[in-house]
């Protein structure tokens, strides 16, 4: 198991973390006469691979995590982590560290030219433990996950282990792995490819991602301003056609450690190597500061990159015993923070299903449901990402005219604000039509339909009493039962219906208050939640056979 030397801690600064090198260690597998078999091998130690490996290890599964490098990310990369991702990381034991370090924000502002068009609040209702988003450089997120992984005795991280060969058979997957000491092989019951947008495993299987490539370029600059604070609040600011960067767009985010990230749209003809040179970044930043603050502000350039992007995905996320998650399965533009967040939600969807399949407690359809559910979520993200990109970077005079007219109207008319798209920000998919859902028999109002992720709420009178999703942070199925007439019957039905199928953790809640409001609850109302906290079924008063049928369906056995 990888252990950490003193320099890498929760208190480490960004430079230390980006420069930290994990030690390559020889594995006994490299000396074995025949390939050693493992239940699960995860490939890629980014946010998605680390999250999945931790999830599986916490469920008691032995996990091998392979990475071809021995360092964390360099530069901010993914920085906006959404409320649902933070809730998943709470269950994995890293949410508090992420939120303590990250910059919380709920408010975004949109500008057109030199005026503010409008602002919006992504979390307008009170009483949620986590904010709509935190901004946190990807290397910090990876560091906290890597530290958590090192605490788990059944999770082995192998750095500088590069998968170069893959052979899939009926009963396992054989991987060929290059190391500084030469090549060796292992066999896995299941392999999960979390190896990024250029996924070597995808290529080894002869698969590809298909979609649309956008002919545009953007510059990312991570800056630390020197001297007085620059006066921008912890909000997301997006400019269309600002005076300091005409005919293009600019995005500004605050990050921890006094670092600010600015994304400048450049156009397709920009030279990436030239644009990321410090002497070419400075005029853009100086012009922005003169416009915003009336003066230039000295700064240190931490990192710069020029990127293009595409909206694409694999046809299928599951190929036998090899499963794809995160950027290896799907890619989106950065507008809306959908990449890393959807990848962590992939891991959250897959972990419990893979665990039950390995234990022989799942139906044949359960692993297939990972692919169908997350392909559905990917399509939703791709639609939103493509629409945002088309609005931000219009490709014809007519579409530019429409966009600018919408922005002109948005400052005065609410209908136009709904048409403005500076990147509709990431929200978790409601898995409508999932084969694991049980359709409603009773009448309900609100958003907590079968397939929806469970909404948080304070338990009792205020946050001091605790939070619902914290109470649901176990690894198995759970049920919410709202007190009053019918609650005892519902609990008996849950216990009788679950017998012989799966343990169900029962959480009893008052039939009044925010939780009851958010779940449209009456006395006796019952919600069955999957291990990933999505709603599997709900009833006003369940019978044991209702529970048994819903659990069988949620376990992949069908009705």
XYZ file of C-alpha atoms in Angstrom:
559
model
C 0.000 0.000 0.000
C 1.300 3.468 -0.841
C 2.368 5.489 2.177
C 2.995 9.213 2.205
C 6.140 10.945 3.336
C 5.825 14.018 5.520
C 5.633 16.702 2.791
C 2.183 15.626 1.568
C -0.512 16.480 4.103
C -3.841 18.282 4.133
C -1.869 21.452 4.880
C 0.513 21.128 1.919
C 0.587 24.111 -0.407
C -0.239 23.863 -4.095
C 3.368 23.819 -5.304
C 4.301 21.003 -2.917
C 1.338 18.924 -4.017
C 1.961 19.445 -7.738
C 5.644 18.545 -7.361
C 5.143 15.602 -5.020
C 6.220 12.233 -6.431
C 4.805 8.953 -5.183
C 7.291 6.165 -4.809
C 7.236 3.291 -7.277
C 7.207 0.034 -5.315
C 7.851 -3.490 -6.447
C 4.794 -5.744 -6.145
C 4.952 -9.464 -5.311
C 2.717 -9.943 -8.376
C 5.785 -9.166 -10.508
C 7.557 -12.277 -9.188
C 4.655 -14.717 -9.511
C 5.047 -17.675 -11.872
C 1.496 -17.157 -13.140
C -0.594 -13.974 -13.299
C -2.122 -13.224 -9.903
C -5.892 -12.767 -9.890
C -7.680 -9.746 -8.331
C -11.411 -9.062 -8.017
C -11.211 -5.457 -9.284
C -8.507 -3.478 -11.047
C -9.114 0.238 -11.572
C -6.930 2.005 -14.131
C -6.274 5.725 -13.657
C -5.701 7.564 -10.357
C -7.538 10.777 -11.169
C -10.620 11.970 -9.247
C -12.838 9.291 -10.824
C -10.528 6.296 -10.387
C -9.599 7.265 -6.831
C -13.255 7.814 -5.890
C -14.278 4.427 -7.262
C -11.357 2.592 -5.660
C -12.124 4.157 -2.260
C -15.820 3.304 -2.587
C -15.095 -0.333 -3.364
C -12.496 -0.609 -0.611
C -14.900 0.851 1.944
C -17.366 -1.857 0.918
C -14.739 -4.487 1.751
C -13.533 -5.267 -1.768
C -9.782 -5.682 -2.358
C -8.831 -3.164 -5.062
C -5.718 -2.607 -7.155
C -5.437 0.901 -8.609
C -2.920 1.330 -11.444
C -1.563 4.639 -12.722
C 1.008 5.196 -15.445
C 2.433 8.251 -13.666
C 3.542 9.003 -10.106
C 2.333 12.597 -9.714
C -0.933 14.425 -9.244
C -2.386 16.872 -11.745
C -0.568 20.067 -12.639
C -2.627 23.259 -12.895
C -6.207 23.898 -11.895
C -7.905 21.746 -14.595
C -11.262 20.703 -13.119
C -12.026 23.256 -10.397
C -15.814 23.450 -9.917
C -17.090 20.577 -7.792
C -20.850 20.398 -7.416
C -23.042 19.781 -4.386
C -23.801 16.189 -5.393
C -20.109 15.394 -5.837
C -19.389 16.813 -2.376
C -22.146 14.634 -0.919
C -20.569 11.572 -2.534
C -17.172 12.579 -1.164
C -18.721 12.940 2.302
C -19.551 9.242 2.145
C -15.980 8.494 1.039
C -14.529 10.400 3.981
C -13.035 13.399 2.152
C -15.903 15.898 1.859
C -14.972 17.889 4.959
C -11.368 18.352 3.819
C -12.471 19.379 0.322
C -14.951 21.958 1.646
C -12.537 23.322 4.255
C -10.001 24.035 1.523
C -12.337 24.987 -1.331
C -13.953 28.331 -2.070
C -17.731 28.027 -1.628
C -20.033 29.797 -4.055
C -23.668 29.853 -5.084
C -23.928 33.090 -7.104
C -23.091 33.655 -10.757
C -23.125 36.916 -12.736
C -23.433 37.417 -16.486
C -22.081 40.490 -18.288
C -22.596 41.700 -21.850
C -20.179 44.320 -23.033
C -19.499 46.609 -20.072
C -22.724 46.019 -18.112
C -24.076 43.302 -15.834
C -27.064 41.584 -17.433
C -28.252 39.615 -14.406
C -27.163 37.351 -11.560
C -28.435 33.974 -10.378
C -28.287 31.824 -7.253
C -27.748 28.109 -7.787
C -28.897 27.203 -4.275
C -31.727 29.633 -3.477
C -33.391 27.530 -0.751
C -31.822 27.305 2.728
C -30.883 24.300 4.871
C -28.503 22.224 2.776
C -25.221 21.146 4.337
C -23.209 21.637 1.164
C -23.088 24.668 -1.148
C -24.003 24.555 -4.819
C -20.293 24.450 -5.708
C -16.810 24.754 -4.340
C -13.827 25.839 -6.401
C -10.825 23.635 -5.721
C -7.868 22.937 -7.965
C -7.922 19.361 -9.238
C -4.553 18.574 -7.679
C -6.003 19.285 -4.219
C -8.988 17.039 -4.870
C -6.671 14.250 -6.020
C -4.384 14.750 -3.008
C -7.220 14.403 -0.491
C -8.494 11.302 -2.285
C -4.987 9.816 -2.417
C -4.512 10.417 1.308
C -7.818 8.676 1.993
C -6.851 5.784 -0.282
C -3.644 5.301 1.718
C -5.694 4.779 4.884
C -7.539 1.742 3.479
C -5.666 -1.547 3.951
C -7.421 -3.328 1.084
C -6.633 -0.617 -1.502
C -3.250 -0.891 -3.205
C -2.132 2.003 -5.417
C 0.615 1.058 -7.881
C 2.298 4.125 -9.357
C 4.250 3.927 -12.609
C 2.278 0.848 -13.647
C 1.263 1.440 -17.257
C -1.315 -0.904 -18.845
C -0.095 -1.742 -22.345
C -1.973 -4.966 -23.126
C -5.478 -6.255 -22.479
C -6.970 -9.651 -23.258
C -10.545 -10.395 -22.263
C -11.741 -13.931 -21.674
C -14.959 -15.499 -20.499
C -13.863 -15.595 -16.852
C -11.514 -12.618 -16.532
C -9.359 -9.898 -18.045
C -5.591 -10.263 -18.386
C -3.608 -7.035 -18.258
C -0.025 -6.510 -19.397
C 1.655 -3.814 -17.306
C 4.919 -1.964 -17.947
C 6.941 -0.770 -14.940
C 10.445 0.644 -14.391
C 11.489 -2.956 -13.709
C 9.888 -4.480 -16.781
C 6.564 -6.010 -17.710
C 4.304 -8.320 -15.724
C 0.709 -9.578 -16.007
C -2.276 -9.820 -13.684
C -5.832 -11.125 -14.101
C -8.959 -9.325 -12.883
C -12.562 -10.388 -12.528
C -13.476 -6.835 -13.587
C -11.477 -3.886 -14.920
C -12.691 -0.284 -14.731
C -11.069 2.172 -17.134
C -10.834 5.639 -15.574
C -7.838 6.543 -17.711
C -8.987 9.812 -19.222
C -10.087 11.269 -22.528
C -7.263 9.615 -24.483
C -7.981 6.269 -22.734
C -5.348 3.673 -23.694
C -7.739 0.928 -22.547
C -10.381 2.162 -24.947
C -7.833 1.902 -27.756
C -6.713 -1.567 -26.604
C -10.324 -2.750 -26.954
C -10.613 -1.173 -30.395
C -13.321 1.226 -29.205
C -13.716 4.949 -29.828
C -15.670 7.962 -28.646
C -17.876 9.695 -31.194
C -19.331 13.158 -31.263
C -18.590 16.749 -32.163
C -15.272 18.607 -32.022
C -15.527 22.396 -31.589
C -13.267 24.614 -33.665
C -12.300 27.065 -30.969
C -9.489 27.591 -28.482
C -9.454 28.875 -24.909
C -6.610 30.059 -22.714
C -6.600 29.138 -19.012
C -4.434 31.337 -16.786
C -4.034 30.656 -13.052
C -2.881 33.911 -11.419
C -1.903 35.003 -7.927
C -2.308 38.763 -7.631
C 0.357 40.571 -5.628
C -0.387 43.316 -3.118
C -3.894 44.528 -2.374
C -6.815 42.210 -2.983
C -8.422 42.671 -6.369
C -11.915 43.003 -4.914
C -13.778 40.295 -6.841
C -16.151 38.220 -4.673
C -16.327 34.420 -4.574
C -18.727 34.229 -7.511
C -18.706 32.951 -11.076
C -18.394 35.898 -13.480
C -18.910 35.391 -17.206
C -18.465 38.124 -19.820
C -19.809 38.095 -23.371
C -17.953 40.505 -25.668
C -16.306 42.598 -22.924
C -14.480 45.830 -23.859
C -11.187 44.301 -22.741
C -11.552 41.210 -24.985
C -13.791 42.137 -27.913
C -15.886 39.560 -29.783
C -14.866 36.816 -27.368
C -15.858 35.566 -23.897
C -14.092 35.529 -20.524
C -14.758 33.496 -17.372
C -13.440 34.302 -13.866
C -13.308 32.054 -10.780
C -11.713 32.422 -7.348
C -9.621 29.464 -6.163
C -7.957 28.659 -2.820
C -4.596 30.172 -1.832
C -5.372 33.510 -3.438
C -5.272 32.049 -6.958
C -7.682 33.279 -9.631
C -8.532 31.400 -12.789
C -9.344 33.283 -15.971
C -10.498 31.581 -19.178
C -10.087 33.708 -22.321
C -11.754 32.624 -25.560
C -9.171 32.924 -28.363
C -10.733 31.677 -31.594
C -9.697 28.758 -33.749
C -6.819 30.516 -35.496
C -4.911 31.260 -32.272
C -1.463 29.678 -31.920
C -1.551 27.639 -28.664
C 2.198 27.829 -28.072
C 2.281 31.588 -28.508
C -0.853 32.336 -26.501
C 0.326 30.621 -23.318
C 3.620 32.529 -23.177
C 3.661 34.873 -20.150
C 4.449 37.917 -22.293
C 1.291 37.289 -24.365
C -0.940 36.600 -21.367
C 0.011 39.852 -19.624
C -1.681 42.283 -22.079
C -4.969 40.365 -21.768
C -4.880 40.374 -17.959
C -3.810 44.023 -17.777
C -6.674 45.088 -20.049
C -9.138 43.133 -17.914
C -7.885 44.741 -14.691
C -7.951 48.244 -16.170
C -11.581 47.721 -17.166
C -12.651 46.090 -13.896
C -10.568 48.021 -11.348
C -9.249 51.051 -13.182
C -5.664 49.935 -12.762
C -3.235 47.171 -13.579
C -2.445 44.723 -10.776
C 0.881 42.851 -10.555
C 0.542 39.073 -10.456
C 2.417 35.786 -10.552
C 1.495 33.313 -13.286
C 1.061 29.862 -11.719
C 0.003 27.874 -14.768
C -1.303 28.385 -18.263
C -2.764 26.099 -20.888
C -4.596 26.387 -24.203
C -7.320 23.870 -24.858
C -9.846 22.810 -27.437
C -12.732 20.530 -26.577
C -15.291 18.115 -27.889
C -18.655 16.677 -26.871
C -18.527 12.916 -27.409
C -19.022 9.517 -25.839
C -18.543 5.821 -26.372
C -21.502 3.920 -27.787
C -21.494 1.639 -24.732
C -19.802 2.094 -21.358
C -19.618 -1.634 -20.667
C -17.733 -4.192 -22.751
C -17.966 -7.528 -21.002
C -15.783 -7.373 -17.912
C -14.305 -3.993 -18.829
C -16.284 -0.915 -17.772
C -15.532 2.718 -18.655
C -16.106 5.726 -16.387
C -15.360 9.436 -16.493
C -13.569 11.032 -19.430
C -12.649 7.645 -20.883
C -16.387 7.083 -21.491
C -17.605 10.598 -22.270
C -16.213 14.076 -22.823
C -17.859 17.487 -22.628
C -16.827 21.116 -22.945
C -15.782 22.792 -19.669
C -18.813 25.106 -19.633
C -21.064 23.892 -16.845
C -18.478 21.894 -14.864
C -19.856 18.595 -16.116
C -16.682 16.597 -16.716
C -15.264 15.659 -13.317
C -18.647 15.901 -11.591
C -20.306 13.447 -13.974
C -17.271 11.163 -13.673
C -17.498 11.010 -9.872
C -21.214 10.269 -10.268
C -20.236 7.420 -12.633
C -18.078 6.012 -9.831
C -20.896 6.442 -7.321
C -23.282 4.549 -9.618
C -20.845 1.718 -10.323
C -19.302 1.024 -6.913
C -22.257 -0.600 -5.177
C -23.282 -2.545 -8.267
C -19.832 -3.992 -8.793
C -19.596 -4.875 -5.102
C -22.905 -6.784 -5.133
C -22.008 -8.519 -8.402
C -18.696 -9.706 -6.935
C -20.508 -11.031 -3.873
C -23.014 -12.921 -6.010
C -25.918 -10.895 -4.618
C -26.938 -9.103 -7.815
C -29.039 -10.071 -10.789
C -27.572 -10.233 -14.258
C -29.091 -6.875 -15.161
C -27.435 -4.857 -12.378
C -24.067 -4.220 -14.064
C -25.853 -3.583 -17.357
C -27.848 -0.877 -15.582
C -24.617 1.033 -14.917
C -24.161 1.443 -18.648
C -27.774 2.346 -19.416
C -28.103 4.805 -16.530
C -24.794 6.583 -17.048
C -25.190 6.667 -20.836
C -28.524 8.412 -20.209
C -26.780 10.870 -17.858
C -23.974 11.413 -20.371
C -26.472 12.240 -23.116
C -28.097 14.808 -20.827
C -24.698 16.366 -20.099
C -23.741 16.338 -23.763
C -26.948 18.138 -24.739
C -26.409 20.831 -22.122
C -22.729 21.185 -22.932
C -23.322 21.443 -26.678
C -26.064 24.052 -26.264
C -23.850 26.135 -23.967
C -20.939 25.973 -26.378
C -23.119 26.951 -29.338
C -24.422 29.956 -27.377
C -20.993 31.046 -26.144
C -19.265 30.550 -29.497
C -21.844 31.261 -32.251
C -20.634 29.976 -35.611
C -22.705 32.154 -37.937
C -23.787 35.787 -38.224
C -27.424 34.803 -37.638
C -26.690 32.840 -34.452
C -24.491 35.704 -33.208
C -27.320 38.173 -33.859
C -29.768 35.977 -31.935
C -27.389 35.563 -29.003
C -26.683 39.274 -28.700
C -30.398 40.095 -28.900
C -31.088 37.654 -26.066
C -28.349 39.238 -23.947
C -29.712 42.735 -24.630
C -33.180 41.686 -23.505
C -32.018 39.698 -20.460
C -31.324 42.724 -18.268
C -34.999 43.761 -18.446
C -36.982 40.599 -19.197
C -36.937 37.335 -17.232
C -38.000 35.226 -20.247
C -34.755 36.183 -22.017
C -32.642 35.153 -19.007
C -33.869 31.608 -19.442
C -32.362 31.637 -22.956
C -28.933 32.884 -21.844
C -26.514 29.984 -21.667
C -23.070 30.660 -20.241
C -22.843 27.020 -19.208
C -25.873 25.531 -17.440
C -24.130 24.267 -14.349
C -23.884 20.620 -13.420
C -26.745 18.958 -11.592
C -27.050 15.189 -11.051
C -29.174 13.276 -13.517
C -32.579 12.019 -12.470
C -32.483 8.495 -13.859
C -35.949 8.404 -15.392
C -36.779 5.146 -17.086
C -34.098 3.170 -15.265
C -34.810 -0.574 -15.159
C -34.082 -0.402 -11.414
C -36.951 2.024 -10.700
C -40.337 0.986 -9.392
C -43.060 3.190 -10.848
C -45.295 5.140 -8.492
C -48.572 3.542 -7.494
C -49.557 6.447 -5.255
C -49.796 10.156 -5.986
C -46.801 12.348 -5.090
C -45.701 15.910 -5.768
C -42.177 17.315 -5.941
C -38.831 16.296 -7.392
C -38.155 13.072 -5.439
C -39.396 10.763 -8.197
C -37.985 7.257 -8.684
C -34.488 7.720 -10.119
C -33.857 11.093 -8.431
C -30.895 11.632 -6.099
C -32.049 12.069 -2.523
C -32.309 15.684 -1.359
C -30.564 16.727 1.827
C -32.395 18.267 4.783
C -31.682 18.953 8.457
C -32.787 16.275 10.899
C -34.968 17.818 13.584
C -34.786 21.504 14.403
C -31.947 22.941 12.364
C -28.502 21.862 11.263
C -27.349 21.218 14.852
C -29.467 18.045 14.779
C -27.483 16.667 11.844
C -28.135 16.148 8.154
C -30.164 13.539 6.332
C -27.517 12.540 3.780
C -24.932 12.123 6.545
C -27.351 9.741 8.234
C -27.598 7.831 4.937
C -23.834 7.548 4.513
C -23.765 3.750 4.835
C -22.976 1.338 2.022
C -26.345 -0.335 1.562
C -30.012 0.248 0.861
C -31.883 2.626 3.148
C -35.507 3.549 3.768
C -37.006 6.825 4.943
C -40.150 6.308 7.000
C -42.125 9.361 8.094
C -43.704 9.149 11.546
C -47.372 8.896 12.401
C -50.169 6.457 11.598
C -48.867 3.782 9.245
C -45.168 4.198 10.145
C -44.968 1.020 12.249
C -46.724 -0.949 9.507
C -44.278 0.415 6.955
C -41.301 -0.627 9.073
C -42.669 -4.157 9.436
C -43.231 -4.313 5.679
C -39.657 -3.170 5.039
C -38.189 -5.803 7.352
C -40.369 -8.612 6.032
C -39.930 -7.629 2.364
C -36.143 -7.256 2.607
C -35.567 -10.605 4.309
C -33.226 -12.778 2.266
C -32.526 -10.040 -0.290
C -30.541 -7.152 1.193
C -30.276 -5.347 4.538
C -32.179 -2.045 4.616
C -31.196 0.713 7.040
C -34.409 2.332 8.303
C -34.370 6.054 9.086
C -37.430 7.349 10.907
C -38.251 11.023 10.272
C -40.904 13.439 11.546
C -43.847 13.966 9.194
C -43.374 17.740 9.461
C -40.408 19.955 8.669
C -38.082 20.434 5.700
C -37.417 16.747 5.047
C -41.152 16.059 4.928
C -41.665 19.041 2.614
C -38.918 17.996 0.219
C -40.217 14.433 0.067
C -43.937 15.367 -0.014
C -44.400 13.146 3.033
C -47.445 12.264 5.072
C -47.531 9.967 8.105
C -46.410 6.516 6.933
C -44.847 7.709 3.659
C -41.865 5.516 2.807
C -38.961 5.964 0.394
C -36.631 3.104 -0.586
C -33.169 4.437 -1.498
C -30.428 2.640 -3.387
C -26.885 2.510 -1.963
C -26.013 5.511 -4.172
C -28.888 7.453 -2.544
C -31.098 7.522 -5.655
C -34.790 6.839 -5.080
C -35.710 3.262 -6.007
C -39.378 3.333 -4.955
C -41.847 5.232 -2.766
C -45.223 4.497 -1.251
C -47.770 6.115 0.987
C -47.912 2.847 2.942
C -45.960 -0.152 1.582
C -46.789 -3.813 1.909
C -44.085 -6.458 2.311
C -44.616 -7.680 -1.248
C -44.202 -4.111 -2.543
C -40.833 -3.895 -0.822
C -39.724 -7.319 -2.035
C -40.651 -6.543 -5.636
C -38.917 -3.141 -5.563
C -35.756 -4.562 -3.984
C -35.546 -7.388 -6.499
C -35.869 -4.875 -9.316
C -33.243 -2.571 -7.766
C -30.871 -5.543 -7.409
C -31.150 -6.356 -11.096
C -33.405 -9.409 -10.813
C -36.337 -7.812 -12.643
C -39.873 -7.463 -11.308
